[in-house]
GROMACS .gro file of C-alpha atoms in nm:
model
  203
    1UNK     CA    1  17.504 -17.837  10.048
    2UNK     CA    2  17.506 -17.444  10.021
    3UNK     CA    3  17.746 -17.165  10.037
    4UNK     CA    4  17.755 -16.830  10.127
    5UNK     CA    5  17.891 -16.462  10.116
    6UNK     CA    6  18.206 -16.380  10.287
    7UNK     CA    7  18.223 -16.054  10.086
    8UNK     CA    8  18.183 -15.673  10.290
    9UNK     CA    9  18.099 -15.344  10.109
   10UNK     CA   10  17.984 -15.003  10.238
   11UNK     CA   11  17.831 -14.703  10.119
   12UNK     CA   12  17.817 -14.396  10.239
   13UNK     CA   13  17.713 -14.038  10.133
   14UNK     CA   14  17.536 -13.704  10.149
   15UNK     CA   15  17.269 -13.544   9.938
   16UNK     CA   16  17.186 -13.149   9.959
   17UNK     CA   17  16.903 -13.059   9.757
   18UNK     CA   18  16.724 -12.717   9.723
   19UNK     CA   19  16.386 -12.614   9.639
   20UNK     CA   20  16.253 -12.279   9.444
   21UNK     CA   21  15.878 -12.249   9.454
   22UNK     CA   22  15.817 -11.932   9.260
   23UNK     CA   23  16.127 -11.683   9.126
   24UNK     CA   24  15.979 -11.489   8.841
   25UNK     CA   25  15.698 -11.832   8.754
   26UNK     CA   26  16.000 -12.068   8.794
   27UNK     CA   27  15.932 -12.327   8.964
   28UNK     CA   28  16.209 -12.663   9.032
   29UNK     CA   29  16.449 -12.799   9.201
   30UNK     CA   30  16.848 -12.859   9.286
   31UNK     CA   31  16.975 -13.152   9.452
   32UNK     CA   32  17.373 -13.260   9.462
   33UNK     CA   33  17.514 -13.593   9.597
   34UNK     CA   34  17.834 -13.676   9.721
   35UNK     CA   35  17.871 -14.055   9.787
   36UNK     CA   36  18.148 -14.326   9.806
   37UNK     CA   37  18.127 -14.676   9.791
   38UNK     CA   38  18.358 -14.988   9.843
   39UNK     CA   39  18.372 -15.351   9.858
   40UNK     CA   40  18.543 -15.686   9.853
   41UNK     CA   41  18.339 -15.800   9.515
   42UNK     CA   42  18.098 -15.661   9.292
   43UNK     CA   43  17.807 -15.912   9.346
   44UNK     CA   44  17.672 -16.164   9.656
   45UNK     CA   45  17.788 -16.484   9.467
   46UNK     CA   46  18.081 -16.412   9.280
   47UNK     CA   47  18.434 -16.365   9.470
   48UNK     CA   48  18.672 -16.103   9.580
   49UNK     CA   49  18.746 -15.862   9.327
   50UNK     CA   50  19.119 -15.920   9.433
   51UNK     CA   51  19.168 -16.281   9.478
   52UNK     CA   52  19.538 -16.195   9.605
   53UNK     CA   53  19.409 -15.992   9.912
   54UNK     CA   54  19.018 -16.103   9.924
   55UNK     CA   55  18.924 -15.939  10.252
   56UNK     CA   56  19.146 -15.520  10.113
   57UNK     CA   57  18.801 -15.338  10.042
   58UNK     CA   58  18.844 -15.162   9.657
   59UNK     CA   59  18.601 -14.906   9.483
   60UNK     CA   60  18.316 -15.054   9.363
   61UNK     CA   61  18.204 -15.004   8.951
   62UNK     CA   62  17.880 -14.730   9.101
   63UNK     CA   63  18.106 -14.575   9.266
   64UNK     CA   64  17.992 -14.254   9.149
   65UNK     CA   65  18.187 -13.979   9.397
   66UNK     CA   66  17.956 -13.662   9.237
   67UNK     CA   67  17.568 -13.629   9.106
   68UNK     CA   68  17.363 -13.301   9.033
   69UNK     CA   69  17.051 -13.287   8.902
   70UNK     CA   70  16.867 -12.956   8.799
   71UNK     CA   71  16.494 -12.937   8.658
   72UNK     CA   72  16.275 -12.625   8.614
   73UNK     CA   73  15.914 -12.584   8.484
   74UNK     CA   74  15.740 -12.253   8.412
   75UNK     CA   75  15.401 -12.203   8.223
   76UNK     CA   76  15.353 -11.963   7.923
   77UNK     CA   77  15.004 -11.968   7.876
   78UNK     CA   78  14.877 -12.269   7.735
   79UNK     CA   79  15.259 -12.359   7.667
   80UNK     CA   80  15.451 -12.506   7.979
   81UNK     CA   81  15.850 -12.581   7.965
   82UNK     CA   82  16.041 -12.841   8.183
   83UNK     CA   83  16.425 -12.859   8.106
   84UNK     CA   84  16.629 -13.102   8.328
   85UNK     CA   85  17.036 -13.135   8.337
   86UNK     CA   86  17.156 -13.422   8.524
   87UNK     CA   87  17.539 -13.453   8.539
   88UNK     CA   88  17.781 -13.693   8.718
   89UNK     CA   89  18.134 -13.806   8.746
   90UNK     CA   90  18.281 -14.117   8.655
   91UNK     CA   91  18.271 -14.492   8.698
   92UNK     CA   92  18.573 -14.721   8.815
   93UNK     CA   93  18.691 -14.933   8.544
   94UNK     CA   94  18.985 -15.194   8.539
   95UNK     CA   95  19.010 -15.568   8.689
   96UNK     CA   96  19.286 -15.686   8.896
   97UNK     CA   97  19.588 -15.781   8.773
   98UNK     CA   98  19.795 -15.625   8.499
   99UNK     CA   99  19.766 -15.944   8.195
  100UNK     CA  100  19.505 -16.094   8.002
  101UNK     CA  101  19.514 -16.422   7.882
  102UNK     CA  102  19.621 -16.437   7.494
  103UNK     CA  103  19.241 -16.487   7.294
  104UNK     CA  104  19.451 -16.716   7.082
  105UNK     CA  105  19.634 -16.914   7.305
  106UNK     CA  106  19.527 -16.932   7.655
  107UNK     CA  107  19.894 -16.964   7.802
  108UNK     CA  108  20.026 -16.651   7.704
  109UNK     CA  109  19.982 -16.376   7.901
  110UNK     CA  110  19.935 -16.003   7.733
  111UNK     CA  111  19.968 -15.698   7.875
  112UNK     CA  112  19.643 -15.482   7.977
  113UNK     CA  113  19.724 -15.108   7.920
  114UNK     CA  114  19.552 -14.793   8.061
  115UNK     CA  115  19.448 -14.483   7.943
  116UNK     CA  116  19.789 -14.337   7.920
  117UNK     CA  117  19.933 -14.632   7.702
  118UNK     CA  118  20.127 -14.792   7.976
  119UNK     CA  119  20.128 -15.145   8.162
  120UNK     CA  120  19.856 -15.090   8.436
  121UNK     CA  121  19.908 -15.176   8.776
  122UNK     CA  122  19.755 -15.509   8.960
  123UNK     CA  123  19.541 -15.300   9.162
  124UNK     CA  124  19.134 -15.298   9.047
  125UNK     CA  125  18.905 -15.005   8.923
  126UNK     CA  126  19.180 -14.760   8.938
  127UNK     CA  127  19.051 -14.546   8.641
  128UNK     CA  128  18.757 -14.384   8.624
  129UNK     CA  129  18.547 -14.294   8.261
  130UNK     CA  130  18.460 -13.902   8.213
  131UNK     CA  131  18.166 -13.720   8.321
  132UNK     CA  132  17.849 -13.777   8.130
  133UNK     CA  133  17.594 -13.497   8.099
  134UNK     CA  134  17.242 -13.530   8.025
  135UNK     CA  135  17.006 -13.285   7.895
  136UNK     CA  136  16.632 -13.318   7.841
  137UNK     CA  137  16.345 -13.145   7.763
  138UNK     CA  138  15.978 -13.170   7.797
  139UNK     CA  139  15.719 -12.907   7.656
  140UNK     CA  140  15.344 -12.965   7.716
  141UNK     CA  141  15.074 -12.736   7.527
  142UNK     CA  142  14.741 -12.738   7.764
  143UNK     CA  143  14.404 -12.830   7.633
  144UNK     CA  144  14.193 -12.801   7.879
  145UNK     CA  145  13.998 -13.055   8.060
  146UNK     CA  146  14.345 -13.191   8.232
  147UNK     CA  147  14.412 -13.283   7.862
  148UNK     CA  148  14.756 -13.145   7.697
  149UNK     CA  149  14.962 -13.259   7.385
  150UNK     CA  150  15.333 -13.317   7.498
  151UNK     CA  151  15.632 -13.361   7.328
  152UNK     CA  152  15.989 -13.523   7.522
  153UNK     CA  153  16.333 -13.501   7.435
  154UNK     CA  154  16.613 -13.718   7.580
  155UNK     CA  155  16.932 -13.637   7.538
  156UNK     CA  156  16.850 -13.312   7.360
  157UNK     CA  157  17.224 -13.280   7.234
  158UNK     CA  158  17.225 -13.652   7.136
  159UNK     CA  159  17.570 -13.694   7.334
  160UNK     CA  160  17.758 -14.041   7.359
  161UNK     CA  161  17.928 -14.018   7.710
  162UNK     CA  162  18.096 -14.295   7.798
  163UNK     CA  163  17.923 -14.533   8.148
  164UNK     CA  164  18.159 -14.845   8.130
  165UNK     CA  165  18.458 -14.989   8.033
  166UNK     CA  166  18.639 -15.336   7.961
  167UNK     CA  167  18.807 -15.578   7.795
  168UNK     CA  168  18.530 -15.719   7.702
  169UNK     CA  169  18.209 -15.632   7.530
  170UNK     CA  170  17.868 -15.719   7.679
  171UNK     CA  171  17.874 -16.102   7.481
  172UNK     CA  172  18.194 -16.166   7.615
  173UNK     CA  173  18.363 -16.094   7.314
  174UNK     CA  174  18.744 -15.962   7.320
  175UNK     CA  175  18.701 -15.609   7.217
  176UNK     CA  176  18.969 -15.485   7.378
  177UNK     CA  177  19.235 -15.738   7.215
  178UNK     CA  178  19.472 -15.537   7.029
  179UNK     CA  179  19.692 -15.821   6.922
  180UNK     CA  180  20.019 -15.761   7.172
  181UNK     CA  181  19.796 -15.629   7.440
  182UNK     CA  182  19.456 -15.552   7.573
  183UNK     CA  183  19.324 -15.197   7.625
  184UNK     CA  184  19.021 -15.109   7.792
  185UNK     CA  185  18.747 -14.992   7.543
  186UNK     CA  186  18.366 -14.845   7.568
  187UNK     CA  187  18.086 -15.087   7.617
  188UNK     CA  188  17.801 -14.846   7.734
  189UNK     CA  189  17.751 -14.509   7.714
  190UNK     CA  190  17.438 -14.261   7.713
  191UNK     CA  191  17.101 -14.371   7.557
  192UNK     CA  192  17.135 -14.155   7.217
  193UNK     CA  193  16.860 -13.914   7.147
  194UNK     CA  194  16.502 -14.028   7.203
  195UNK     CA  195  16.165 -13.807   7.099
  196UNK     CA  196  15.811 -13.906   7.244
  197UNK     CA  197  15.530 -13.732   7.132
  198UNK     CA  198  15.151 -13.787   7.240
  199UNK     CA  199  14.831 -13.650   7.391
  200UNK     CA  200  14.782 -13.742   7.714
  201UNK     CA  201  14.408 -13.705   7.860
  202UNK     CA  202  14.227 -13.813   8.202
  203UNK     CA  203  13.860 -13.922   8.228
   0.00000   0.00000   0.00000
């Protein structure tokens, strides 16, 4: 006994990416990606994202239409910066279908409601979060010896963007139940601020 995948997905896309070696002792990098990606389901086991149509090809949860990704480094002396901004579009969000069984009683049927407050449609992912941007920064202070002290900031500005949505939260609990209806609410966004600090030293 076994089973397998009927499911089809493709991905396709285009990456640019630029290079400065030297413009007044900066040194980095540019690099922008366009991709799209779409599918029948979401993983090689499970089933159609649409049961209704199974083989109509939808966009996918990464599909992520727009990256860019920046990162400099120049030394001051001893001292040597390297900021980084990475920044991309949104993430499709929303099942199929337009109810959600009733929490409380599994024969009722609620509405689900988008972002504007209204009944959604049947058809999946058809939102998309916001953009998230990302800002870090590391700073390195030279020793000597290929030793330096170095200091790393994630997330400099500490902000909260939001990566996923659903109805429900990552232990399956109803978050989004408002009672008379569902609504779609955050269940990951960006790592919050994180500092590392060390020396780091080769032998």
């Amino acid at each position: 006994m076994g089973y397998y995948s009927v499911g089809e997905a493709s991905m396709r896309g285009l990456e640019l990416k630029v290079t400065a070696r030297d413009i007044s002792g900066w040194s980095g990098w540019l690099s922008y990606t366009l991709s799209s990606a779409k599918g029948t389901g979401t993983l090689p086991t499970a089933g159609s994202i649409d049961p209704e149509n199974p083989g109509t090809k939808y966009r996918l949860p990464w599909d992520q239409r727009h990256t860019l990704f920046i990162t400099a480094s120049k030394r001051f002396g001893r001292w040597e910066l390297n900021p980084s901004v990475e920044w991309g579009s949104g993430f499709p969000y929303g099942g199929p279908g337009n109810t959600e069984p009733d929490p409380r009683d599994p024969d009722v049927e609620l509405p689900v409601f988008g972002p504007d407050g209204k009944q959604k449609s049947p058809l999946p992912n058809q939102f998309r979060t916001g953009s998230h941007l990302n800002v870090s920064l590391n700073v390195r202070y030279h020793l000597g010896n290929n030793s330096y002290y170095y200091l790393c900031i994630q997330n400099l500005f500490n902000r909260r963007d939001v990566l996923v949505k659903d109805l429900y939260d990552v232990t399956g609990a109803p978050a989004g139940f408002r009672g008379d209806h569902w609504e779609y609410v955050p269940i990951s966004r960006l790592p919050s601020r994180f500092v590392v600090m060390g020396i780091s030293r080769q032998f």
